[in-house]
Protein backbone atom coordinates (compact mmCIF):
# COMPACT_ATOMS: atom_id res chain seq x y z
CA UNK A 1 0.00 0.00 0.00
CA UNK A 2 1.21 3.55 -0.58
CA UNK A 3 1.52 4.13 3.20
CA UNK A 4 3.91 1.23 3.78
CA UNK A 5 6.77 3.65 4.50
CA UNK A 6 4.61 5.63 7.00
CA UNK A 7 5.08 4.21 10.49
CA UNK A 8 1.54 3.74 11.79
CA UNK A 9 2.37 2.50 15.29
CA UNK A 10 3.61 5.85 16.57
CA UNK A 11 2.80 6.46 20.22
CA UNK A 12 2.87 10.00 21.57
CA UNK A 13 3.86 10.74 25.15
CA UNK A 14 0.30 11.76 26.04
CA UNK A 15 -1.19 8.59 24.54
CA UNK A 16 1.40 6.46 26.38
CA UNK A 17 0.74 8.13 29.73
CA UNK A 18 -3.02 7.83 29.18
CA UNK A 19 -2.56 4.12 28.41
CA UNK A 20 -0.62 3.71 31.67
CA UNK A 21 -3.36 5.60 33.52
CA UNK A 22 -5.95 3.08 32.26
CA UNK A 23 -4.12 0.35 34.17
CA UNK A 24 -4.89 2.15 37.45
CA UNK A 25 -8.65 1.99 38.14
CA UNK A 26 -8.34 4.60 40.88
CA UNK A 27 -6.50 7.09 38.65
CA UNK A 28 -8.29 10.44 38.37
CA UNK A 29 -6.28 11.69 35.40
CA UNK A 30 -4.68 14.47 37.44
CA UNK A 31 -1.17 13.08 37.03
CA UNK A 32 -1.79 12.61 33.31
CA UNK A 33 -2.80 16.26 33.02
CA UNK A 34 0.23 17.37 35.05
CA UNK A 35 2.70 15.30 33.01
CA UNK A 36 1.13 16.40 29.71
CA UNK A 37 1.36 20.05 30.82
CA UNK A 38 5.04 19.57 31.68
CA UNK A 39 5.76 17.83 28.35
CA UNK A 40 4.00 20.55 26.39
CA UNK A 41 6.18 23.20 27.99
CA UNK A 42 9.42 21.22 27.59
CA UNK A 43 8.63 21.35 23.86
CA UNK A 44 8.59 25.16 24.12
CA UNK A 45 11.82 25.20 26.15
CA UNK A 46 13.49 23.04 23.50
CA UNK A 47 12.66 25.73 20.98
CA UNK A 48 13.73 28.62 23.22
CA UNK A 49 17.07 27.05 24.11
CA UNK A 50 17.88 26.30 20.49
CA UNK A 51 17.09 29.76 19.19
CA UNK A 52 18.46 31.95 21.96
CA UNK A 53 18.91 34.88 19.58
CA UNK A 54 15.14 34.82 18.90
CA UNK A 55 14.19 34.38 22.56
CA UNK A 56 12.39 37.14 24.43
CA UNK A 57 15.70 38.44 25.76
CA UNK A 58 17.58 39.65 22.69
CA UNK A 59 20.89 40.24 24.42
CA UNK A 60 22.15 36.93 25.86
CA UNK A 61 24.59 36.60 28.65
CA UNK A 62 24.72 37.06 32.35
CA UNK A 63 21.91 38.97 34.05
CA UNK A 64 24.30 40.16 36.69
CA UNK A 65 22.15 38.58 39.40
CA UNK A 66 22.97 35.30 41.14
CA UNK A 67 20.63 32.48 42.21
CA UNK A 68 20.51 30.73 45.58
CA UNK A 69 23.60 28.74 44.48
CA UNK A 70 25.57 31.99 43.96
CA UNK A 71 26.03 31.06 40.29
CA UNK A 72 25.87 33.61 37.49
CA UNK A 73 22.36 33.34 36.12
CA UNK A 74 22.08 33.19 32.35
CA UNK A 75 19.02 34.92 30.97
CA UNK A 76 17.77 31.62 29.60
CA UNK A 77 17.71 30.32 33.19
CA UNK A 78 15.36 33.13 34.14
CA UNK A 79 13.17 32.65 31.07
CA UNK A 80 13.02 28.85 31.46
CA UNK A 81 12.15 29.21 35.11
CA UNK A 82 9.28 31.60 34.41
CA UNK A 83 7.98 29.32 31.65
CA UNK A 84 7.98 26.32 34.00
CA UNK A 85 6.37 28.17 36.93
CA UNK A 86 3.60 29.69 34.79
CA UNK A 87 2.80 26.30 33.23
CA UNK A 88 2.70 24.50 36.57
CA UNK A 89 0.44 27.16 38.09
CA UNK A 90 -1.82 26.94 35.02
CA UNK A 91 -2.08 23.14 35.26
CA UNK A 92 -4.18 23.47 38.44
CA UNK A 93 -2.66 20.18 39.64
CA UNK A 94 0.34 21.39 41.68
CA UNK A 95 0.14 23.16 45.03
CA UNK A 96 3.85 23.43 45.89
CA UNK A 97 6.78 24.18 43.56
CA UNK A 98 10.50 24.23 44.32
CA UNK A 99 12.85 25.54 41.66
CA UNK A 100 16.65 25.66 41.64
CA UNK A 101 16.23 29.31 40.62
CA UNK A 102 14.05 30.34 43.57
CA UNK A 103 15.40 30.66 47.12
CA UNK A 104 11.89 30.16 48.53
CA UNK A 105 9.23 27.53 47.80
CA UNK A 106 6.22 28.60 45.72
CA UNK A 107 2.80 27.72 47.19
CA UNK A 108 -0.03 27.65 44.63
CA UNK A 109 -3.80 27.81 45.22
CA UNK A 110 -4.78 24.98 42.85
CA UNK A 111 -8.17 23.50 42.09
CA UNK A 112 -6.80 19.94 42.42
CA UNK A 113 -3.35 20.57 43.81
CA UNK A 114 -2.57 17.00 44.81
CA UNK A 115 1.04 17.22 43.58
CA UNK A 116 4.30 18.97 44.42
CA UNK A 117 6.80 19.57 41.63
CA UNK A 118 10.54 20.15 42.10
CA UNK A 119 12.67 21.18 39.14
CA UNK A 120 15.86 22.63 37.76
CA UNK A 121 14.56 24.53 34.74
CA UNK A 122 17.84 24.68 32.84
CA UNK A 123 20.53 22.48 34.36
CA UNK A 124 24.02 22.92 32.98
CA UNK A 125 23.19 26.39 31.69
CA UNK A 126 26.80 27.54 32.05
CA UNK A 127 27.37 25.30 28.98
CA UNK A 128 24.86 27.10 26.78
CA UNK A 129 27.25 29.60 25.24
CA UNK A 130 29.51 26.79 23.97
CA UNK A 131 26.60 24.81 22.56
CA UNK A 132 26.82 21.80 24.89
CA UNK A 133 23.61 19.89 25.72
CA UNK A 134 21.62 21.25 28.65
CA UNK A 135 18.37 20.07 30.17
CA UNK A 136 15.40 20.38 32.50
CA UNK A 137 15.17 18.00 35.48
CA UNK A 138 11.92 17.47 37.40
CA UNK A 139 10.42 15.35 40.17
CA UNK A 140 6.81 14.86 41.29
CA UNK A 141 5.49 14.05 44.75
CA UNK A 142 1.90 13.48 45.90
CA UNK A 143 0.86 15.65 48.88
CA UNK A 144 0.60 13.58 52.05
CA UNK A 145 -2.91 14.77 52.97
CA UNK A 146 -5.36 15.93 50.30
CA UNK A 147 -7.53 17.62 52.91
CA UNK A 148 -4.79 20.02 53.96
CA UNK A 149 -2.80 22.70 52.13
CA UNK A 150 0.63 21.55 51.01
CA UNK A 151 3.51 22.32 53.37
CA UNK A 152 7.28 21.81 53.18
CA UNK A 153 6.68 18.51 55.00
CA UNK A 154 5.35 17.26 51.67
CA UNK A 155 8.91 17.58 50.30
CA UNK A 156 11.21 17.13 53.31
CA UNK A 157 10.63 13.36 53.27
CA UNK A 158 12.54 10.29 52.00
CA UNK A 159 13.48 10.59 48.33
CA UNK A 160 11.75 7.24 47.78
CA UNK A 161 8.40 9.05 48.17
CA UNK A 162 8.95 10.60 44.72
CA UNK A 163 6.28 9.17 42.39
CA UNK A 164 7.66 10.30 39.02
CA UNK A 165 10.84 11.91 37.80
CA UNK A 166 12.65 12.71 34.62
CA UNK A 167 14.63 15.07 32.47
CA UNK A 168 14.42 16.66 29.07
CA UNK A 169 17.78 16.90 27.30
CA UNK A 170 18.17 19.63 24.67
CA UNK A 171 20.96 18.02 22.65
CA UNK A 172 21.47 16.99 19.02
CA UNK A 173 17.92 15.78 19.54
CA UNK A 174 15.42 16.58 22.31
CA UNK A 175 14.75 13.58 24.55
CA UNK A 176 12.29 13.43 27.44
CA UNK A 177 13.15 10.49 29.71
CA UNK A 178 10.49 9.69 32.33
CA UNK A 179 10.44 7.25 35.25
CA UNK A 180 6.83 6.43 36.16
CA UNK A 181 5.35 3.33 37.78
CA UNK A 182 8.70 1.55 37.92
CA UNK A 183 9.45 1.91 34.20
CA UNK A 184 11.66 4.31 32.25
CA UNK A 185 10.54 5.44 28.81
CA UNK A 186 12.23 7.84 26.42
CA UNK A 187 10.21 10.13 24.16
CA UNK A 188 12.01 11.92 21.35
CA UNK A 189 10.65 15.24 20.10
CA UNK A 190 9.59 15.26 16.46
CA UNK A 191 9.91 18.99 15.71
CA UNK A 192 7.86 18.61 12.54
CA UNK A 193 4.73 17.75 14.49
CA UNK A 194 5.72 19.16 17.89
CA UNK A 195 5.07 15.84 19.64
CA UNK A 196 7.21 13.66 21.88
CA UNK A 197 7.13 10.15 20.35
CA UNK A 198 7.90 6.95 22.31
CA UNK A 199 11.30 5.80 21.01
CA UNK A 200 12.85 3.73 23.83
CA UNK A 201 10.30 1.57 25.73
CA UNK A 202 11.19 0.18 29.21
CA UNK A 203 14.82 1.35 29.12
CA UNK A 204 17.50 -0.79 30.84
CA UNK A 205 20.89 0.74 31.67
CA UNK A 206 23.71 -0.12 29.22
CA UNK A 207 26.84 -2.09 30.15
CA UNK A 208 29.78 -0.17 28.66
CA UNK A 209 32.82 0.52 30.89
CA UNK A 210 32.73 4.34 31.10
CA UNK A 211 33.46 6.56 34.10
CA UNK A 212 32.35 10.16 34.32
CA UNK A 213 33.48 12.83 36.81
CA UNK A 214 35.35 16.13 36.98
CA UNK A 215 38.93 15.00 37.77
CA UNK A 216 39.87 18.62 38.37
CA UNK A 217 38.93 18.00 42.00
CA UNK A 218 41.35 15.04 42.36
CA UNK A 219 43.36 17.00 44.96
CA UNK A 220 40.43 16.75 47.39
CA UNK A 221 39.04 13.29 46.51
CA UNK A 222 38.23 10.97 49.42
CA UNK A 223 40.78 8.07 49.51
CA UNK A 224 37.87 5.75 48.64
CA UNK A 225 37.24 7.63 45.38
CA UNK A 226 40.95 7.68 44.53
CA UNK A 227 41.18 3.94 45.20
CA UNK A 228 38.09 3.21 43.11
CA UNK A 229 39.23 5.37 40.16
CA UNK A 230 42.73 3.82 40.19
CA UNK A 231 41.08 0.39 39.96
CA UNK A 232 39.40 1.50 36.72
CA UNK A 233 42.56 3.00 35.23
CA UNK A 234 45.35 0.60 36.20
CA UNK A 235 45.63 -3.21 36.39
CA UNK A 236 45.69 -4.61 39.93
CA UNK A 237 49.08 -5.52 41.51
CA UNK A 238 50.59 -8.58 39.86
CA UNK A 239 47.97 -8.62 37.09
CA UNK A 240 49.17 -10.43 33.98
CA UNK A 241 47.54 -10.60 30.56
CA UNK A 242 45.23 -8.11 28.85
CA UNK A 243 43.93 -5.14 30.84
CA UNK A 244 41.18 -2.95 29.36
CA UNK A 245 40.91 0.41 31.14
CA UNK A 246 37.59 2.27 31.24
CA UNK A 247 36.83 5.18 28.91
CA UNK A 248 36.55 8.64 30.48
CA UNK A 249 33.63 10.82 29.41
CA UNK A 250 32.52 14.03 31.16
CA UNK A 251 30.27 16.73 29.68
CA UNK A 252 29.77 18.80 32.81
CA UNK A 253 26.03 18.95 32.19
CA UNK A 254 24.30 16.43 34.46
CA UNK A 255 21.48 15.68 32.01
CA UNK A 256 23.96 14.89 29.21
CA UNK A 257 26.18 12.76 31.47
CA UNK A 258 23.08 10.98 32.81
CA UNK A 259 21.59 10.32 29.36
CA UNK A 260 24.86 8.73 28.19
CA UNK A 261 25.15 6.66 31.40
CA UNK A 262 21.56 5.43 31.01
CA UNK A 263 21.92 4.54 27.32
CA UNK A 264 25.52 3.25 27.27
CA UNK A 265 26.15 2.26 30.92
CA UNK A 266 29.06 3.06 33.24
CA UNK A 267 29.24 5.30 36.29
CA UNK A 268 28.71 9.02 36.98
CA UNK A 269 30.35 10.45 40.08
CA UNK A 270 29.96 13.79 41.79
CA UNK A 271 31.85 13.26 45.09
CA UNK A 272 31.44 16.85 46.35
CA UNK A 273 28.12 17.96 47.87
CA UNK A 274 27.15 20.17 44.92
CA UNK A 275 24.18 18.51 43.25
CA UNK A 276 20.84 19.19 44.91
CA UNK A 277 18.90 16.32 46.46
CA UNK A 278 15.34 17.33 45.55
CA UNK A 279 15.61 18.28 41.88
CA UNK A 280 18.83 16.64 40.68
CA UNK A 281 19.75 13.60 42.81
CA UNK A 282 16.29 12.15 43.53
CA UNK A 283 14.88 12.24 39.96
CA UNK A 284 18.14 10.80 38.55
CA UNK A 285 18.25 8.14 41.28
CA UNK A 286 14.64 7.13 40.50
CA UNK A 287 15.48 6.90 36.80
CA UNK A 288 18.66 4.85 37.19
CA UNK A 289 17.04 2.43 39.70
CA UNK A 290 13.96 2.01 37.49
CA UNK A 291 16.33 1.13 34.61
CA UNK A 292 18.16 -1.54 36.67
CA UNK A 293 21.02 0.61 37.99
CA UNK A 294 21.86 2.02 41.43
CA UNK A 295 22.42 5.44 43.05
CA UNK A 296 24.28 6.04 46.32
CA UNK A 297 26.08 8.76 48.28
CA UNK A 298 28.87 6.25 48.93
CA UNK A 299 27.34 4.97 52.14
CA UNK A 300 23.56 5.17 51.65
CA UNK A 301 21.01 4.70 48.88
CA UNK A 302 20.23 8.17 47.49
CA UNK A 303 16.46 7.59 47.67
CA UNK A 304 16.74 6.77 51.39
CA UNK A 305 18.11 10.26 52.13
CA UNK A 306 15.79 12.83 53.74
CA UNK A 307 16.44 16.53 52.99
CA UNK A 308 16.07 19.02 55.86
CA UNK A 309 16.08 22.09 53.58
CA UNK A 310 14.70 22.38 50.04
CA UNK A 311 18.11 23.18 48.46
CA UNK A 312 20.07 20.53 50.37
CA UNK A 313 22.90 18.93 48.40
CA UNK A 314 24.48 15.46 48.36
CA UNK A 315 27.41 13.61 46.84
CA UNK A 316 26.03 11.20 44.22
CA UNK A 317 27.34 8.08 42.49
CA UNK A 318 25.02 6.47 39.93
CA UNK A 319 25.27 3.82 37.22
CA UNK A 320 25.64 0.06 36.87
CA UNK A 321 25.00 -1.84 40.12
CA UNK A 322 28.44 -3.43 40.20
CA UNK A 323 30.14 -0.03 39.93
CA UNK A 324 28.12 1.49 42.77
CA UNK A 325 28.67 -1.63 44.89
CA UNK A 326 32.42 -1.25 44.26
CA UNK A 327 32.35 2.42 45.32
CA UNK A 328 30.44 1.57 48.51
CA UNK A 329 32.99 -1.20 49.12
CA UNK A 330 35.84 1.33 48.88
CA UNK A 331 34.09 3.66 51.34
CA UNK A 332 33.51 0.76 53.77
CA UNK A 333 37.14 -0.41 53.43
CA UNK A 334 38.72 3.03 53.88
CA UNK A 335 36.38 3.91 56.76
CA UNK A 336 37.83 0.97 58.71
CA UNK A 337 41.44 2.13 58.17
P1 LIG B 1 31.46 20.89 37.77
C1 LIG B 1 26.06 22.20 36.06
O1 LIG B 1 26.50 23.43 36.61
C2 LIG B 1 25.87 21.22 37.21
O2 LIG B 1 24.92 21.68 38.10
C3 LIG B 1 25.49 19.84 36.66
O3 LIG B 1 24.69 19.93 35.52
C4 LIG B 1 26.83 19.21 36.38
O4 LIG B 1 26.81 17.80 36.52
C5 LIG B 1 27.73 19.82 37.45
O5 LIG B 1 27.11 21.04 37.88
C6 LIG B 1 29.10 20.14 36.88
O6 LIG B 1 29.88 20.63 37.97
O7 LIG B 1 31.97 21.15 39.17
O8 LIG B 1 32.06 19.64 37.17
O9 LIG B 1 31.56 22.08 36.84
mmCIF file of N, CA and C and ligand atoms in Angstrom, residues 123-124 126 214 217 250 252-254 268 270 274-276 280, ligand 1:
data_model
loop_
_atom_site.group_PDB
_atom_site.id
_atom_site.type_symbol
_atom_site.label_atom_id
_atom_site.label_comp_id
_atom_site.label_asym_id
_atom_site.label_seq_id
_atom_site.Cartn_x
_atom_site.Cartn_y
_atom_site.Cartn_z
ATOM 1 N N UNK A 123 19.322 22.975 33.695
ATOM 2 C CA UNK A 123 20.533 22.485 34.358
ATOM 3 C C UNK A 123 21.697 22.466 33.361
ATOM 4 N N UNK A 124 22.848 22.915 33.861
ATOM 5 C CA UNK A 124 24.020 22.921 32.983
ATOM 6 C C UNK A 124 24.100 24.186 32.151
ATOM 7 N N UNK A 126 25.509 26.866 32.310
ATOM 8 C CA UNK A 126 26.801 27.542 32.047
ATOM 9 C C UNK A 126 27.396 26.996 30.734
ATOM 10 N N UNK A 214 34.436 15.022 37.202
ATOM 11 C CA UNK A 214 35.354 16.131 36.976
ATOM 12 C C UNK A 214 36.634 15.861 37.758
ATOM 13 N N UNK A 217 39.001 17.964 40.530
ATOM 14 C CA UNK A 217 38.930 18.004 41.997
ATOM 15 C C UNK A 217 39.758 16.889 42.632
ATOM 16 N N UNK A 250 33.139 13.083 30.222
ATOM 17 C CA UNK A 250 32.523 14.033 31.161
ATOM 18 C C UNK A 250 32.114 15.278 30.398
ATOM 19 N N UNK A 252 29.907 17.676 31.881
ATOM 20 C CA UNK A 252 29.774 18.802 32.813
ATOM 21 C C UNK A 252 28.361 19.342 32.813
ATOM 22 N N UNK A 253 27.458 18.635 32.165
ATOM 23 C CA UNK A 253 26.029 18.949 32.192
ATOM 24 C C UNK A 253 25.349 17.658 32.645
ATOM 25 N N UNK A 254 24.738 17.694 33.861
ATOM 26 C CA UNK A 254 24.296 16.427 34.459
ATOM 27 C C UNK A 254 23.359 15.652 33.545
ATOM 28 N N UNK A 268 28.573 7.559 36.858
ATOM 29 C CA UNK A 268 28.709 9.017 36.978
ATOM 30 C C UNK A 268 28.978 9.320 38.453
ATOM 31 N N UNK A 270 29.725 12.440 41.346
ATOM 32 C CA UNK A 270 29.958 13.792 41.795
ATOM 33 C C UNK A 270 30.231 13.733 43.300
ATOM 34 N N UNK A 274 27.593 19.037 45.754
ATOM 35 C CA UNK A 274 27.154 20.167 44.925
ATOM 36 C C UNK A 274 25.754 19.955 44.360
ATOM 37 N N UNK A 275 25.470 18.753 43.912
ATOM 38 C CA UNK A 275 24.178 18.515 43.255
ATOM 39 C C UNK A 275 23.070 18.458 44.298
ATOM 40 N N UNK A 276 21.900 19.002 43.928
ATOM 41 C CA UNK A 276 20.844 19.191 44.911
ATOM 42 C C UNK A 276 19.986 17.944 44.982
ATOM 43 N N UNK A 280 17.799 17.259 41.524
ATOM 44 C CA UNK A 280 18.833 16.642 40.680
ATOM 45 C C UNK A 280 19.044 15.188 41.105
HETATM 46 P P1 LIG B 1 31.463 20.889 37.768
HETATM 47 C C1 LIG B 1 26.056 22.199 36.058
HETATM 48 O O1 LIG B 1 26.501 23.428 36.607
HETATM 49 C C2 LIG B 1 25.871 21.218 37.214
HETATM 50 O O2 LIG B 1 24.924 21.679 38.096
HETATM 51 C C3 LIG B 1 25.489 19.845 36.659
HETATM 52 O O3 LIG B 1 24.695 19.932 35.518
HETATM 53 C C4 LIG B 1 26.830 19.208 36.375
HETATM 54 O O4 LIG B 1 26.807 17.799 36.523
HETATM 55 C C5 LIG B 1 27.734 19.823 37.450
HETATM 56 O O5 LIG B 1 27.108 21.043 37.876
HETATM 57 C C6 LIG B 1 29.100 20.135 36.884
HETATM 58 O O6 LIG B 1 29.878 20.631 37.973
HETATM 59 O O7 LIG B 1 31.966 21.147 39.172
HETATM 60 O O8 LIG B 1 32.064 19.643 37.175
HETATM 61 O O9 LIG B 1 31.557 22.080 36.843
#
